[in-house]
mmCIF file of C-alpha atoms in Angstrom:
data_model
loop_
_atom_site.group_PDB
_atom_site.id
_atom_site.type_symbol
_atom_site.label_atom_id
_atom_site.label_comp_id
_atom_site.label_asym_id
_atom_site.label_seq_id
_atom_site.Cartn_x
_atom_site.Cartn_y
_atom_site.Cartn_z
ATOM 1 C CA MET A 787 138.633 45.984 46.262
ATOM 2 C CA PRO A 788 141.992 44.325 45.679
ATOM 3 C CA ASP A 789 144.812 45.624 47.868
ATOM 4 C CA ASP A 790 147.202 45.759 44.923
ATOM 5 C CA LYS A 791 145.264 48.560 43.197
ATOM 6 C CA PRO A 792 145.761 51.788 45.148
ATOM 7 C CA SER A 793 143.130 54.509 45.008
ATOM 8 C CA ILE A 794 144.415 58.032 44.441
ATOM 9 C CA LEU A 795 142.290 61.116 45.120
ATOM 10 C CA PHE A 796 143.247 64.538 43.751
ATOM 11 C CA VAL A 797 141.663 67.513 45.504
ATOM 12 C CA CYS A 798 141.664 71.200 44.604
ATOM 13 C CA VAL A 799 139.120 73.923 45.288
ATOM 14 C CA HIS A 800 137.226 73.994 41.990
ATOM 15 C CA ASN A 801 138.122 70.507 40.637
ATOM 16 C CA ALA A 802 138.393 72.199 37.252
ATOM 17 C CA GLY A 803 142.121 72.506 36.525
ATOM 18 C CA ARG A 804 144.982 71.015 38.544
ATOM 19 C CA SER A 805 143.130 68.002 39.955
ATOM 20 C CA GLN A 806 141.569 67.205 36.571
ATOM 21 C CA MET A 807 144.935 67.416 34.795
ATOM 22 C CA ALA A 808 146.520 65.226 37.498
ATOM 23 C CA ALA A 809 143.741 62.645 37.166
ATOM 24 C CA GLY A 810 144.160 62.695 33.382
ATOM 25 C CA TRP A 811 147.916 62.172 33.636
ATOM 26 C CA LEU A 812 147.527 59.352 36.155
ATOM 27 C CA ARG A 813 144.946 57.536 34.019
ATOM 28 C CA HIS A 814 147.215 57.960 30.992
ATOM 29 C CA LEU A 815 150.455 56.854 32.679
ATOM 30 C CA ALA A 816 149.150 54.133 35.033
ATOM 31 C CA GLY A 817 146.250 52.719 33.026
ATOM 32 C CA ASP A 818 144.040 50.482 35.121
ATOM 33 C CA THR A 819 146.710 49.760 37.761
ATOM 34 C CA VAL A 820 145.294 52.482 40.016
ATOM 35 C CA GLU A 821 141.877 53.852 40.811
ATOM 36 C CA VAL A 822 141.753 57.564 39.993
ATOM 37 C CA ARG A 823 139.427 60.051 41.688
ATOM 38 C CA SER A 824 139.223 63.815 41.816
ATOM 39 C CA ALA A 825 137.027 66.281 43.669
ATOM 40 C CA GLY A 826 136.840 69.873 44.854
ATOM 41 C CA SER A 827 135.773 71.682 47.999
ATOM 42 C CA ALA A 828 133.820 74.212 45.884
ATOM 43 C CA PRO A 829 133.498 72.601 42.451
ATOM 44 C CA ALA A 830 133.146 74.748 39.349
ATOM 45 C CA GLU A 831 130.402 74.255 36.774
ATOM 46 C CA THR A 832 132.824 72.995 34.106
ATOM 47 C CA ILE A 833 136.460 72.059 33.618
ATOM 48 C CA ASN A 834 138.830 74.917 32.805
ATOM 49 C CA PRO A 835 138.976 75.133 28.970
ATOM 50 C CA ALA A 836 142.705 75.968 29.068
ATOM 51 C CA ALA A 837 143.338 72.784 31.109
ATOM 52 C CA VAL A 838 141.344 70.765 28.552
ATOM 53 C CA GLU A 839 143.334 72.288 25.677
ATOM 54 C CA ALA A 840 146.700 71.814 27.441
ATOM 55 C CA MET A 841 145.943 68.138 28.009
ATOM 56 C CA ARG A 842 144.651 67.705 24.450
ATOM 57 C CA GLU A 843 148.052 68.951 23.210
ATOM 58 C CA VAL A 844 149.711 65.919 24.841
ATOM 59 C CA GLY A 845 147.063 63.496 23.587
ATOM 60 C CA ILE A 846 144.976 63.219 26.770
ATOM 61 C CA ASP A 847 141.246 63.899 26.569
ATOM 62 C CA ILE A 848 139.632 65.098 29.807
ATOM 63 C CA THR A 849 136.477 66.509 28.205
ATOM 64 C CA ASP A 850 134.348 63.692 29.658
ATOM 65 C CA GLN A 851 135.172 64.707 33.250
ATOM 66 C CA THR A 852 133.048 67.017 35.378
ATOM 67 C CA PRO A 853 133.931 68.824 38.613
ATOM 68 C CA LYS A 854 132.679 66.874 41.643
ATOM 69 C CA LEU A 855 132.096 67.876 45.246
ATOM 70 C CA LEU A 856 134.552 66.429 47.737
ATOM 71 C CA GLU A 857 132.744 64.021 50.059
ATOM 72 C CA TYR A 858 133.974 62.309 53.205
ATOM 73 C CA ASP A 859 133.247 58.862 51.755
ATOM 74 C CA THR A 860 135.519 59.570 48.796
ATOM 75 C CA VAL A 861 138.404 60.529 51.076
ATOM 76 C CA GLU A 862 137.767 57.595 53.379
ATOM 77 C CA ALA A 863 137.826 55.146 50.435
ATOM 78 C CA SER A 864 141.098 56.522 49.021
ATOM 79 C CA ASP A 865 144.601 55.290 49.877
ATOM 80 C CA VAL A 866 146.454 58.437 48.819
ATOM 81 C CA VAL A 867 144.996 61.951 49.017
ATOM 82 C CA ILE A 868 146.811 64.659 47.078
ATOM 83 C CA THR A 869 145.730 68.214 47.766
ATOM 84 C CA MET A 870 146.482 71.174 45.531
ATOM 85 C CA GLY A 871 145.740 74.401 47.325
ATOM 86 C CA CYS A 872 142.574 73.402 49.189
ATOM 87 C CA GLY A 873 144.028 74.220 52.593
ATOM 88 C CA ASP A 874 142.234 72.746 55.591
ATOM 89 C CA VAL A 875 139.028 71.900 53.717
ATOM 90 C CA CYS A 876 140.078 68.315 53.035
ATOM 91 C CA PRO A 877 139.115 65.914 55.830
ATOM 92 C CA VAL A 878 141.959 63.939 57.357
ATOM 93 C CA PHE A 879 141.563 60.247 58.134
ATOM 94 C CA PRO A 880 144.124 58.226 60.090
ATOM 95 C CA GLY A 881 146.127 55.758 58.027
ATOM 96 C CA LYS A 882 145.839 57.674 54.762
ATOM 97 C CA ARG A 883 148.812 59.024 52.905
ATOM 98 C CA TYR A 884 148.562 62.769 52.304
ATOM 99 C CA GLU A 885 150.630 64.956 49.997
ATOM 100 C CA ASP A 886 150.168 68.640 49.248
ATOM 101 C CA TRP A 887 151.438 69.650 45.825
ATOM 102 C CA LYS A 888 152.304 73.346 45.547
ATOM 103 C CA LEU A 889 151.094 74.152 42.046
ATOM 104 C CA ASP A 890 149.961 77.392 40.457
ATOM 105 C CA ASP A 891 146.211 77.650 39.948
ATOM 106 C CA PRO A 892 145.392 77.672 36.216
ATOM 107 C CA ALA A 893 142.043 79.419 36.821
ATOM 108 C CA GLY A 894 141.678 82.432 34.559
ATOM 109 C CA LYS A 895 145.014 81.799 32.833
ATOM 110 C CA GLY A 896 145.595 81.282 29.124
ATOM 111 C CA ILE A 897 147.074 78.185 27.518
ATOM 112 C CA ASP A 898 150.640 79.570 27.625
ATOM 113 C CA ALA A 899 150.432 79.845 31.418
ATOM 114 C CA VAL A 900 148.730 76.453 31.814
ATOM 115 C CA ARG A 901 151.292 74.410 29.841
ATOM 116 C CA PRO A 902 154.041 74.667 32.509
ATOM 117 C CA ILE A 903 151.511 73.706 35.212
ATOM 118 C CA ARG A 904 150.487 70.686 33.101
ATOM 119 C CA ASP A 905 154.137 69.656 32.720
ATOM 120 C CA GLU A 906 154.856 70.117 36.438
ATOM 121 C CA ILE A 907 151.849 67.922 37.250
ATOM 122 C CA LYS A 908 153.188 65.210 34.924
ATOM 123 C CA THR A 909 156.499 65.229 36.820
ATOM 124 C CA CYS A 910 154.639 64.961 40.147
ATOM 125 C CA ILE A 911 152.598 62.021 38.798
ATOM 126 C CA GLN A 912 155.751 60.251 37.571
ATOM 127 C CA HIS A 913 157.315 60.605 41.040
ATOM 128 C CA LEU A 914 154.122 59.363 42.683
ATOM 129 C CA LEU A 915 154.014 56.299 40.424
ATOM 130 C CA ALA A 916 157.706 55.550 41.045
ATOM 131 C CA ASP A 917 156.984 55.690 44.769
ATOM 132 C CA LEU A 918 153.856 53.519 44.550
ATOM 133 C CA ARG A 919 155.482 50.965 42.262
ATOM 134 C CA PRO A 920 159.163 50.875 43.214
ATOM 135 C CA GLU A 921 159.690 47.615 41.315
ATOM 136 C CA ASN A 922 159.211 49.392 37.965
#
């Protein structure tokens, strides 16, 4: 794997809302300049429909994604691990960059409540990209 393509892992409990929206934003904004992964400590059966709809409103389709179980190998292979409310479940490896984003959980919320979470995630992704690629 080339060193110039960082791997970003988004982790939340169900891997159905916040982490999926973050992965969608990162794919959309960074294209193929980063490797995008997401997982959950207790993955849901399907992605949150309100998260899918909120992302669709901004032209990003995440319907092809499915919640995945967080595995040690995935964390170990990632350069940056961003947690969103998973607490101490995420394994910590030396030399990795960790960030914990304090975001509301969209689970069980309607589209009106999910839109601001979606927009906050976009801002977080923009800051992350500016930090990863300071030359831009």
